CSV table of C-alpha atoms in Angstrom, one decimal:
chain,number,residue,atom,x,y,z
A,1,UNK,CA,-15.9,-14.9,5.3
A,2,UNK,CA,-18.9,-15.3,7.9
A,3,UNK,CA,-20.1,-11.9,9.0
A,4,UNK,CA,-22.3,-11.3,12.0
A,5,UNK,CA,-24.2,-7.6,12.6
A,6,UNK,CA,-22.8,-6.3,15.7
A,7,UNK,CA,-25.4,-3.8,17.2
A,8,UNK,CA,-24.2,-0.6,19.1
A,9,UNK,CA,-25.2,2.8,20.0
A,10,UNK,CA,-28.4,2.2,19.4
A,11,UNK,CA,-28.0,2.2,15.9
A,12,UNK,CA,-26.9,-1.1,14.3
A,13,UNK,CA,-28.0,-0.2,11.2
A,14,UNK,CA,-24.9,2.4,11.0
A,15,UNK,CA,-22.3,-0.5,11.8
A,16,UNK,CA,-21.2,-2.4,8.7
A,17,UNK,CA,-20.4,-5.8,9.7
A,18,UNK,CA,-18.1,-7.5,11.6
A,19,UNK,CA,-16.4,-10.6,10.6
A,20,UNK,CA,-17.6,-13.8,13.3
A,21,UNK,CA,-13.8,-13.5,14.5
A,22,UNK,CA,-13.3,-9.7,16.2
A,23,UNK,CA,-13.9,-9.9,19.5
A,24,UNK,CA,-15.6,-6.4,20.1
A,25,UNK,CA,-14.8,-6.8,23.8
A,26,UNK,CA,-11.2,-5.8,22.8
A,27,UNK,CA,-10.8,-3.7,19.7
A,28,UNK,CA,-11.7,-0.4,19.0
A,29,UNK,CA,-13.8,-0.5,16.2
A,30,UNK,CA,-14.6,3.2,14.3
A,31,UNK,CA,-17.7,2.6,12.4
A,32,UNK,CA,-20.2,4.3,10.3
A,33,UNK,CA,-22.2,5.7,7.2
A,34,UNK,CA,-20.6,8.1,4.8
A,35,UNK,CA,-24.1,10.7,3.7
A,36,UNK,CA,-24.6,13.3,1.0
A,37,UNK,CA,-27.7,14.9,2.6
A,38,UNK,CA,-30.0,11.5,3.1
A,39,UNK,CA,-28.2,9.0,0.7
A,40,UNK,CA,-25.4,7.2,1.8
A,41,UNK,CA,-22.5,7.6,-0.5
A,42,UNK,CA,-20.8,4.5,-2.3
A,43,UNK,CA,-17.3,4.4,-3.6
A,44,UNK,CA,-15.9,7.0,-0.9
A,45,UNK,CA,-12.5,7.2,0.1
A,46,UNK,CA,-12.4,7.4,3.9
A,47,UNK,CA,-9.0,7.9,5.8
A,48,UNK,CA,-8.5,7.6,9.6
A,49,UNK,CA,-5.8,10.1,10.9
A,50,UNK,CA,-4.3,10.0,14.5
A,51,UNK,CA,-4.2,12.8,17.3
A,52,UNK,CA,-1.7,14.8,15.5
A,53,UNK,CA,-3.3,14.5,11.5
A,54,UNK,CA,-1.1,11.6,10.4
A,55,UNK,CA,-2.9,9.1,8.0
A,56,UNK,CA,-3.0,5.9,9.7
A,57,UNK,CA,-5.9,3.8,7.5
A,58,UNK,CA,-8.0,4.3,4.6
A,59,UNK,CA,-11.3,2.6,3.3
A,60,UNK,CA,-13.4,2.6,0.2
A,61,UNK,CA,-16.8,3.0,1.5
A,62,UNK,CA,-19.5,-0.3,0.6
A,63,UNK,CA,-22.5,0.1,-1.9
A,64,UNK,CA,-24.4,1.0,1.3
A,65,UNK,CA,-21.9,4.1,2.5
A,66,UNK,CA,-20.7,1.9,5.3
A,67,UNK,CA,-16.9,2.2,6.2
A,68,UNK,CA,-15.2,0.2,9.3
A,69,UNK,CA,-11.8,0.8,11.2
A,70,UNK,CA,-9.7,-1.0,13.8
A,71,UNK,CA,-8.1,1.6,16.4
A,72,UNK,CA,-7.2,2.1,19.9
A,73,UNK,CA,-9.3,3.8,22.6
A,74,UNK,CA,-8.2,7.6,21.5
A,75,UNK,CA,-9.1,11.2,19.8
A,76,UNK,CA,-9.4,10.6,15.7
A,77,UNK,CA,-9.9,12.6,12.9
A,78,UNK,CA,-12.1,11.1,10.1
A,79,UNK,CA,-12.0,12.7,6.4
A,80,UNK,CA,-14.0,11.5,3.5
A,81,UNK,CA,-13.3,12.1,-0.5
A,82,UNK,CA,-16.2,11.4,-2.8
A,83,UNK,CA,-17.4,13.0,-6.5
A,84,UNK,CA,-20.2,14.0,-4.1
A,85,UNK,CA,-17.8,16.3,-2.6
A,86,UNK,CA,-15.9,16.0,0.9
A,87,UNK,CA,-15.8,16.1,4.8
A,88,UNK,CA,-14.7,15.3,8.1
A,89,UNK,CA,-15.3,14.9,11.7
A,90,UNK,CA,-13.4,14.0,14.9
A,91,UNK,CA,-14.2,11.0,17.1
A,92,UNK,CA,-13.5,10.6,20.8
A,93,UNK,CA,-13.7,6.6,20.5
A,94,UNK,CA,-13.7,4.2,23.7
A,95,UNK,CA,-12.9,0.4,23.2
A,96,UNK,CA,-15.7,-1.5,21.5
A,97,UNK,CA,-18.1,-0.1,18.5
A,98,UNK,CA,-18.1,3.7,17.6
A,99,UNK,CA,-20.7,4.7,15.4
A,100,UNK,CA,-19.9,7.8,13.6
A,101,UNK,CA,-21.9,9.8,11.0
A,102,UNK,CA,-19.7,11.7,8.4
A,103,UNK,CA,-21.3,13.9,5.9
A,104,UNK,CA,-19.7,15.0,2.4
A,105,UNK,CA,-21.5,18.1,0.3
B,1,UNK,CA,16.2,8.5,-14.1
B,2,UNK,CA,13.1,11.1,-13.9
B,3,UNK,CA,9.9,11.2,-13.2
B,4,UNK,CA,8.3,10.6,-16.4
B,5,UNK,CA,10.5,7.5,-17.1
B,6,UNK,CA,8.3,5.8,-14.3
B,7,UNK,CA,5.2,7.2,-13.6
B,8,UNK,CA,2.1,8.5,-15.9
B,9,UNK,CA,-0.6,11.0,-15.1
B,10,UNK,CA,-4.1,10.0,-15.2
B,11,UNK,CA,-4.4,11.9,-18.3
B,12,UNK,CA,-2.0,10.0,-20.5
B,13,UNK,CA,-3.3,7.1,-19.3
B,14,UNK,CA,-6.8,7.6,-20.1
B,15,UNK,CA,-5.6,8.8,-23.4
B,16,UNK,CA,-3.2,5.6,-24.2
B,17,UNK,CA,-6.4,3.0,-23.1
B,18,UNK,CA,-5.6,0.7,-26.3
B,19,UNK,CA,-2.6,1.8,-27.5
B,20,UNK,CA,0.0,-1.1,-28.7
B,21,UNK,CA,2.5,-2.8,-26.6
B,22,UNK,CA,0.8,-1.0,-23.5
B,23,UNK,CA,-0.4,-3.3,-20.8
B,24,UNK,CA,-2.2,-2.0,-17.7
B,25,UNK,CA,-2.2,-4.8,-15.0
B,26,UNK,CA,-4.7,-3.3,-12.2
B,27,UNK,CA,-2.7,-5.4,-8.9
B,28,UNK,CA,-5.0,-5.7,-5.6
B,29,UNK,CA,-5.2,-7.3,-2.3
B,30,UNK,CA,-9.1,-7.5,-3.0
B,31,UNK,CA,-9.8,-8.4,-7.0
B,32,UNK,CA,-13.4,-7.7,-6.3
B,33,UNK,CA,-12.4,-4.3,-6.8
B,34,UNK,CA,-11.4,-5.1,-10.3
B,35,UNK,CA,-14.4,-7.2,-11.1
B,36,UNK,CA,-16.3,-4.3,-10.2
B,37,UNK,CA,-15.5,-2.2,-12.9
B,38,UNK,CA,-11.3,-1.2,-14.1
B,39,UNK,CA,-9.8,0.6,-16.7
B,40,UNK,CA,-10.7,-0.8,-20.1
B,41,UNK,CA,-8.2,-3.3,-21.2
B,42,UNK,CA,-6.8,-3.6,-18.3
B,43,UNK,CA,-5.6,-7.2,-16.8
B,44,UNK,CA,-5.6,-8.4,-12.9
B,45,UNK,CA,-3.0,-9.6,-11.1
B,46,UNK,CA,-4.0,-10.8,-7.1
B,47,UNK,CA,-0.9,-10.3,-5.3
B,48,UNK,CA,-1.3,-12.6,-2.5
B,49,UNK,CA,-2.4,-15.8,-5.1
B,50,UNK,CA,-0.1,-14.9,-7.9
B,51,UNK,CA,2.9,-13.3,-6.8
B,52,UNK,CA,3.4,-15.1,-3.2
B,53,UNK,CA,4.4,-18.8,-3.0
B,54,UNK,CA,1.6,-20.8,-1.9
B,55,UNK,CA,2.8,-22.6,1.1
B,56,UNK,CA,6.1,-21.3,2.3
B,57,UNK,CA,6.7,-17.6,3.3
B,58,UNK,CA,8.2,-16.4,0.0
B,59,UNK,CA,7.5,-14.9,-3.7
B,60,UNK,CA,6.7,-16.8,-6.9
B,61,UNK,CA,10.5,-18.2,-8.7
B,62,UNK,CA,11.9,-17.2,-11.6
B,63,UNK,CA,9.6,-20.2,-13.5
B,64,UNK,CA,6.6,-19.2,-11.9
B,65,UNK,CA,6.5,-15.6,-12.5
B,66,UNK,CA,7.6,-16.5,-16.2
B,67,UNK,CA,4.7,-19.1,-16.2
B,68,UNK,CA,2.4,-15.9,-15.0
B,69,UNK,CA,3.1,-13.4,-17.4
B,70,UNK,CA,3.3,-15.6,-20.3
B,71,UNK,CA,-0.6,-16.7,-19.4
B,72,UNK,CA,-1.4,-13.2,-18.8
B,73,UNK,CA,-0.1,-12.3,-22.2
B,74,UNK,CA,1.9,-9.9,-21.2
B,75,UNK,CA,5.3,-10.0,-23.0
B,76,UNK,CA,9.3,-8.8,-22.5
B,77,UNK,CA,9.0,-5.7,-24.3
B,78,UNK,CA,5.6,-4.6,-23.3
B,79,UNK,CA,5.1,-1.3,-21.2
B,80,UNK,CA,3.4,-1.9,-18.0
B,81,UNK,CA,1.6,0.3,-16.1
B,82,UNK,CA,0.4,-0.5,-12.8
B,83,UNK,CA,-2.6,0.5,-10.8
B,84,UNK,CA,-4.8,-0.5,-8.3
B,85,UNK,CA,-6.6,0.7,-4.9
B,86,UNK,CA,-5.1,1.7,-1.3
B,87,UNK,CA,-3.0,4.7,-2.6
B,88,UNK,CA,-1.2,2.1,-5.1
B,89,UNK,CA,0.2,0.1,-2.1
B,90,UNK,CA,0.0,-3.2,-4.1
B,91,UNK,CA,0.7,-1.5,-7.5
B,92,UNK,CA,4.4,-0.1,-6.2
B,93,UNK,CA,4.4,-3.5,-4.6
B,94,UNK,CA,3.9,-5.2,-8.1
B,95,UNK,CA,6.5,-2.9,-9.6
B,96,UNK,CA,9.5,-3.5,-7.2
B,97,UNK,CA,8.6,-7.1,-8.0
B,98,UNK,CA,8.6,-6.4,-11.6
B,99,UNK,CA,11.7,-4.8,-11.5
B,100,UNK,CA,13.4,-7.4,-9.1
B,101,UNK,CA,12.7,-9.9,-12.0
B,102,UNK,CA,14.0,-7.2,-14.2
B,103,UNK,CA,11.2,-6.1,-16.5
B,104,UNK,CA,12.0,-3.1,-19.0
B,105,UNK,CA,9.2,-0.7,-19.1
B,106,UNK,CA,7.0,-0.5,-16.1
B,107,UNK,CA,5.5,2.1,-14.8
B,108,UNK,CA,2.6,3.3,-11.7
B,109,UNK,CA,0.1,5.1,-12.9
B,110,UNK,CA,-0.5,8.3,-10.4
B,111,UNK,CA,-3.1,8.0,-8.0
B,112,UNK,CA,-4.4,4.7,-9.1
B,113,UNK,CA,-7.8,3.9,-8.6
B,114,UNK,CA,-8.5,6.5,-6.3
B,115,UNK,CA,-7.6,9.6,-8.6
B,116,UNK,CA,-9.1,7.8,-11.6
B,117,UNK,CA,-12.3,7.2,-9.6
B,118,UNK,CA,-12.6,11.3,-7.9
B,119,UNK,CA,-11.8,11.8,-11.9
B,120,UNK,CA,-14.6,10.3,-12.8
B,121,UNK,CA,-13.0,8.5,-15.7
B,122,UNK,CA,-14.5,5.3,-17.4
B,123,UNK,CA,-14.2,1.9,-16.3
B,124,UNK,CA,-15.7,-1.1,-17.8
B,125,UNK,CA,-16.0,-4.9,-16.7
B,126,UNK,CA,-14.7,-6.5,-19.9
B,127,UNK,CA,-11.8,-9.0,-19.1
B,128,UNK,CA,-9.8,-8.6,-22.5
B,129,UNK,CA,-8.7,-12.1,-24.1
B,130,UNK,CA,-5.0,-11.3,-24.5
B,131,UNK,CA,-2.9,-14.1,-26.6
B,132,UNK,CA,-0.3,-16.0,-24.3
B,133,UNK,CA,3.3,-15.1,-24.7
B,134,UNK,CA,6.4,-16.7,-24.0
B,135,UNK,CA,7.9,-14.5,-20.9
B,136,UNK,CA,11.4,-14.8,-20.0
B,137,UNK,CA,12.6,-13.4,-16.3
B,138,UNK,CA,15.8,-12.2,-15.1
B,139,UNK,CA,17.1,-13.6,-12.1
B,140,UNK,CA,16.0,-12.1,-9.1
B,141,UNK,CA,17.9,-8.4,-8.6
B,142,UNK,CA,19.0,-8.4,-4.9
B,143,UNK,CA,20.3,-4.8,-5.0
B,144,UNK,CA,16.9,-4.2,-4.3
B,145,UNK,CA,16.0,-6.9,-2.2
B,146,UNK,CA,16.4,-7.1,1.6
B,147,UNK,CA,16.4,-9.9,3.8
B,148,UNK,CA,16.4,-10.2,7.9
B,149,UNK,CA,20.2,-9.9,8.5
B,150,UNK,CA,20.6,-7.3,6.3
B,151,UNK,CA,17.9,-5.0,8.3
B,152,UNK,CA,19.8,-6.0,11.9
B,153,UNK,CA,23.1,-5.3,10.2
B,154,UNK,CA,21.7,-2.0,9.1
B,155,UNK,CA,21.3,-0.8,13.3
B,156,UNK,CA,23.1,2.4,14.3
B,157,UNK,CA,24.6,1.9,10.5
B,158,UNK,CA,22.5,2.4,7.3
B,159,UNK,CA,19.4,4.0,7.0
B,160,UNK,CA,16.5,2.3,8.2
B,161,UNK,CA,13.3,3.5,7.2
B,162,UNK,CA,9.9,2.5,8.7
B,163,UNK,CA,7.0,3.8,6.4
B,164,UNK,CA,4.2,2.4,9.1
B,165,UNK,CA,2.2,4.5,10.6
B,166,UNK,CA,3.1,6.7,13.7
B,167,UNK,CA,1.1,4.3,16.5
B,168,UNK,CA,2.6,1.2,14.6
B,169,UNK,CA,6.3,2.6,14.7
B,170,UNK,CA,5.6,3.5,18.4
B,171,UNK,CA,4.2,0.1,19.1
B,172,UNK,CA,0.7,1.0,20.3
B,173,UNK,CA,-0.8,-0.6,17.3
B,174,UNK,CA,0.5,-3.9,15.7
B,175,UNK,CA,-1.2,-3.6,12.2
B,176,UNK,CA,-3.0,-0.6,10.0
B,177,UNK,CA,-6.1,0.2,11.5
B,178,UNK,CA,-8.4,-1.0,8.8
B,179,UNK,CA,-7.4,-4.8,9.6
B,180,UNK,CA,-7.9,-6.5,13.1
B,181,UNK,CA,-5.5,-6.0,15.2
B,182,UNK,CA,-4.7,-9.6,15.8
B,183,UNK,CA,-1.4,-10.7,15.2
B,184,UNK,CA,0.8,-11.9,18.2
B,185,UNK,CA,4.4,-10.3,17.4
B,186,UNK,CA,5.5,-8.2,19.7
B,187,UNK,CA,5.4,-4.4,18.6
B,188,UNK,CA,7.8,-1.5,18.1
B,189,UNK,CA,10.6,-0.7,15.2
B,190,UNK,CA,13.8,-1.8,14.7
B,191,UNK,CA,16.5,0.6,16.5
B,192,UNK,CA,17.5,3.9,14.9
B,193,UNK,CA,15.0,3.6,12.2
B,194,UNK,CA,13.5,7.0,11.2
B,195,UNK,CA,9.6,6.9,11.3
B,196,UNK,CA,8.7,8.2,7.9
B,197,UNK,CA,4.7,7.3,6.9
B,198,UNK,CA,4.4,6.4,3.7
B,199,UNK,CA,1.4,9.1,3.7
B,200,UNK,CA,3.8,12.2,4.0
B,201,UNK,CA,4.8,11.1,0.3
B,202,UNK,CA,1.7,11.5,-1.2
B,203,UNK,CA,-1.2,13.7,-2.0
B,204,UNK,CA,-4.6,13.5,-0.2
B,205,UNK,CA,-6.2,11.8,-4.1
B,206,UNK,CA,-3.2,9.6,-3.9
B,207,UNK,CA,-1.3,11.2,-6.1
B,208,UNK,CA,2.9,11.8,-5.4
B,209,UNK,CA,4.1,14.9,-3.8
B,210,UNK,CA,6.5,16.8,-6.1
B,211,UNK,CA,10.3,16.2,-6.0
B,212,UNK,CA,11.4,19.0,-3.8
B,213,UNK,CA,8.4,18.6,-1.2
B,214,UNK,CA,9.9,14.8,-1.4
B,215,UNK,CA,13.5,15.5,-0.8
B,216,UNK,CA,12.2,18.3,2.0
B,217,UNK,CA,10.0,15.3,3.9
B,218,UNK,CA,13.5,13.1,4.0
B,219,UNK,CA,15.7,15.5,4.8
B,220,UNK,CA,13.9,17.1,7.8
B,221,UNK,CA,13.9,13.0,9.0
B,222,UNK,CA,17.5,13.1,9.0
B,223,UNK,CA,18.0,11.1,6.2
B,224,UNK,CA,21.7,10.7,5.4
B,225,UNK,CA,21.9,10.8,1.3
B,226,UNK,CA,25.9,9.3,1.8
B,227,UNK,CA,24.6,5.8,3.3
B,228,UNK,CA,22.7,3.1,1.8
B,229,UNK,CA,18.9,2.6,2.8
B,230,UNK,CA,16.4,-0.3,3.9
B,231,UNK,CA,12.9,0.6,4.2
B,232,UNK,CA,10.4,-1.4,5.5
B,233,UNK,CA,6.7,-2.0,6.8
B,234,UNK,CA,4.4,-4.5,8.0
B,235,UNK,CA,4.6,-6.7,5.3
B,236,UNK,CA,6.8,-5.1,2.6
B,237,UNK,CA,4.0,-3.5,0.5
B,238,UNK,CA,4.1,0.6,2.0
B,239,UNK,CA,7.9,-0.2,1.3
B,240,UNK,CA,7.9,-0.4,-1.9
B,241,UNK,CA,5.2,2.6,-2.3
B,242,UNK,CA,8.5,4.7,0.1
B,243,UNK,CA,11.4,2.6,-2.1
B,244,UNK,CA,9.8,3.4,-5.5
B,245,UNK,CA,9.7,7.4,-4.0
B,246,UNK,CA,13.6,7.2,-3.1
B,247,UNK,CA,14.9,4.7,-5.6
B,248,UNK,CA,12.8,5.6,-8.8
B,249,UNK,CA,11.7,9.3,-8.1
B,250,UNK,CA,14.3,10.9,-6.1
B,251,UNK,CA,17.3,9.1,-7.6
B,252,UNK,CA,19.0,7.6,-3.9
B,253,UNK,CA,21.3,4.9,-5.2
B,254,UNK,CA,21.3,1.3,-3.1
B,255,UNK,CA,17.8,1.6,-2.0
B,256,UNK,CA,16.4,-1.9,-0.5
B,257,UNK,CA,12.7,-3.2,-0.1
B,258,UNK,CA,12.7,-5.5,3.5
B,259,UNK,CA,9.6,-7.5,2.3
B,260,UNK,CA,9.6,-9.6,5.8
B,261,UNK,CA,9.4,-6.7,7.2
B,262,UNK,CA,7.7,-5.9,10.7
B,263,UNK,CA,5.6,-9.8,10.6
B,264,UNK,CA,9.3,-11.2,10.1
B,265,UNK,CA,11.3,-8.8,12.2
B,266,UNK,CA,8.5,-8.4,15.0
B,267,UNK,CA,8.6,-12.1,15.6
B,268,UNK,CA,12.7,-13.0,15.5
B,269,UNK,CA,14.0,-14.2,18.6
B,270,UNK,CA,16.9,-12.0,20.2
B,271,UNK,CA,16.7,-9.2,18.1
B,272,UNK,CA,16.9,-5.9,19.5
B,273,UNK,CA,13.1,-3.8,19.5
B,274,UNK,CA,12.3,0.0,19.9
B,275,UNK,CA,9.4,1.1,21.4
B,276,UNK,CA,7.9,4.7,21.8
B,277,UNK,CA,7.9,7.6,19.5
B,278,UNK,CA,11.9,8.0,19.1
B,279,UNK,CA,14.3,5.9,17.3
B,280,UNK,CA,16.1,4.2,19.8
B,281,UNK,CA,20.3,3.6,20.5
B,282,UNK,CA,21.8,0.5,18.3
């Protein structure tokens, strides 16, 4: 698959990429690093739960930490497993790319 | 039927790596994971390039899936356990299949890769040569097989289960939320289905809930234990993850996997479509 870096928030090098065919224009894309104090985490599970805690997506982070989701324009909880331990944070995300930092310890 | 009959802990399984007439067949969307590193031993089935016909919309026959094993080298009266990544989506997948072509001894592994991995257990990247066997099939059970005018004859009748998540059910998204949302269907459920995530069956390392919390989850949906069930999903593979809960754990007799689900049912022509949070009138 062709990938092309999509820059955003001023920090592209937090968005994993995006395959040439997602039109950023209309998704929601939830995007991000998953840290254990400075080093991103590989191998994390990262699950994307709606406005009222029900899982809707899970990822295994990349050998970089990165993790990617496609939502809709809404309030999301974010919640990361890892043998470096585990964490979470909430996004408010608006159409187009949300960076998001999510630490584990 | 109980649980041990059809699932294993991580434990045993780490403890039975080798043993004779013991396969474990790690089934993915994405074999990268397995080339990666898997359990040791271990043998890879894709389940889009192995277990779907190539061209039209429909699984591997009777002489394929015979074809498959036998190069595998997994034989009739081997145990199978299944594994793999995305909370064992694919590896219940694999099993409903396994048992729709009426293999013996199979069984899911608990928590799949995720458990194994926030175990810490070993993995290696060793593809074991496994001597080809001679596999012979069943034909295909359709007790546990669904098709598209089963799940419209099931409205306002039998229990209709969609396992999606809450904004798919609703219609707000058309596909889980790590894929693009690109498909053209229309969105919604089918009427009178309960919404019933798949997630509310299983534990946050991807392990199953217990029995009672099981029966509990159902129940409060207003399942009706008396009727016969369809579940479906997207594309049949959270299905099997719910079936495999119902069928094999909890014991509900005449349990069906609708593996056209939503892509199929989404795109019919004239069929009735829910939208919103509630079930709808049939």
């Amino acid at each position: 698959m062709s990938t092309t870096n999509v820059d955003g928030c001023g920090a592209p090098d937090q968005a994993a990429p995006l395959p040439a065919s997602v039109d950023v224009e209309k998704e929601t894309v939830i995007t991000g690093v998953v840290q254990a104090g400075e080093a991103p985490v590989a191998g994390a599970y990262v699950r994307l739960l709606d406005a009222t805690g029900e899982f809707t997506a899970e990822v295994v982070t990349s050998p970089a930490g990165h993790f990617r989701f496609f939502a809709a324009p809404g309030t999301w909880t974010l919640r990361a497993l890892s043998r470096q331990g585990n964490g979470g944070t909430t996004v408010a995300a608006d159409r187009g790319i949300n960076t998001v930092a999510l630490a584990v310890a | 039927m109980s649980r041990e009959d059809v699932l294993v802990s991580a434990d045993w399984a780490e403890k039975n790596i080798g043993a004779d007439g013991l396969v474990f067949v790690e089934v993915d969307e994405d074999t990268t994971a397995y080339d990666g590193g898997h359990i040791p031993g271990a043998v890879k089935i894709n389940w889009k390039t192995e277990l779907q016909d190539a061209v039209r919309r429909d699984f591997v026959n009777k002489e394929q899936f015979e074809a498959l094993l036998s190069q595998k080298g997994i034989g009739n009266d081997d145990t199978v356990i299944l594994y793999g990544g995305n909370n064992n989506w694919f590896a219940a997948y694999a099993y409903w299949y396994f048992k729709l072509y009426g293999h013996r001894n199979v069984k899911l592994l608990d928590g799949g890769r995720k458990k194994w991995e926030l175990d810490n257990r070993p993995y290696n990247t060793d593809v074991p040569e496994r001597a080809a066997t001679t596999y012979t099939a069943q034909p295909q059970d359709l007790s546990i097989r669904a098709f598209r005018d089963d799940a419209v004859k099931a409205i306002g009748v039998q229990n209709l289960i969609d396992v999606r998540s809450p904004d798919e059910y609703a219609g707000r998204l058309l596909a889980p939320a790590h894929l693009p949302q690109e498909q053209a269907q229309r969105a919604g459920h089918i009427p009178t289905a309960l919404s019933v995530p798949w997630s509310k069956t299983a534990n946050e390392d991807g392990t199953f809930k217990s029995d009672d919390e099981l029966r509990k989850i159902y129940a409060d949906a207003g399942l009706d234990e008396s009727k016969d069930t369809i579940a479906y999903c997207r594309i049949g593979e959270r299905s099997s993850h719910s079936w495999f809960v119902l069928k094999e754990l909890l014991g509900h007799r005449n349990v069906r996997n609708y593996d056209g689900s939503w892509t199929e049912y989404g795109s019919l022509v004239g069929v009735p479509v829910a939208l919103g949070d509630e079930p709808g009138e049939a």
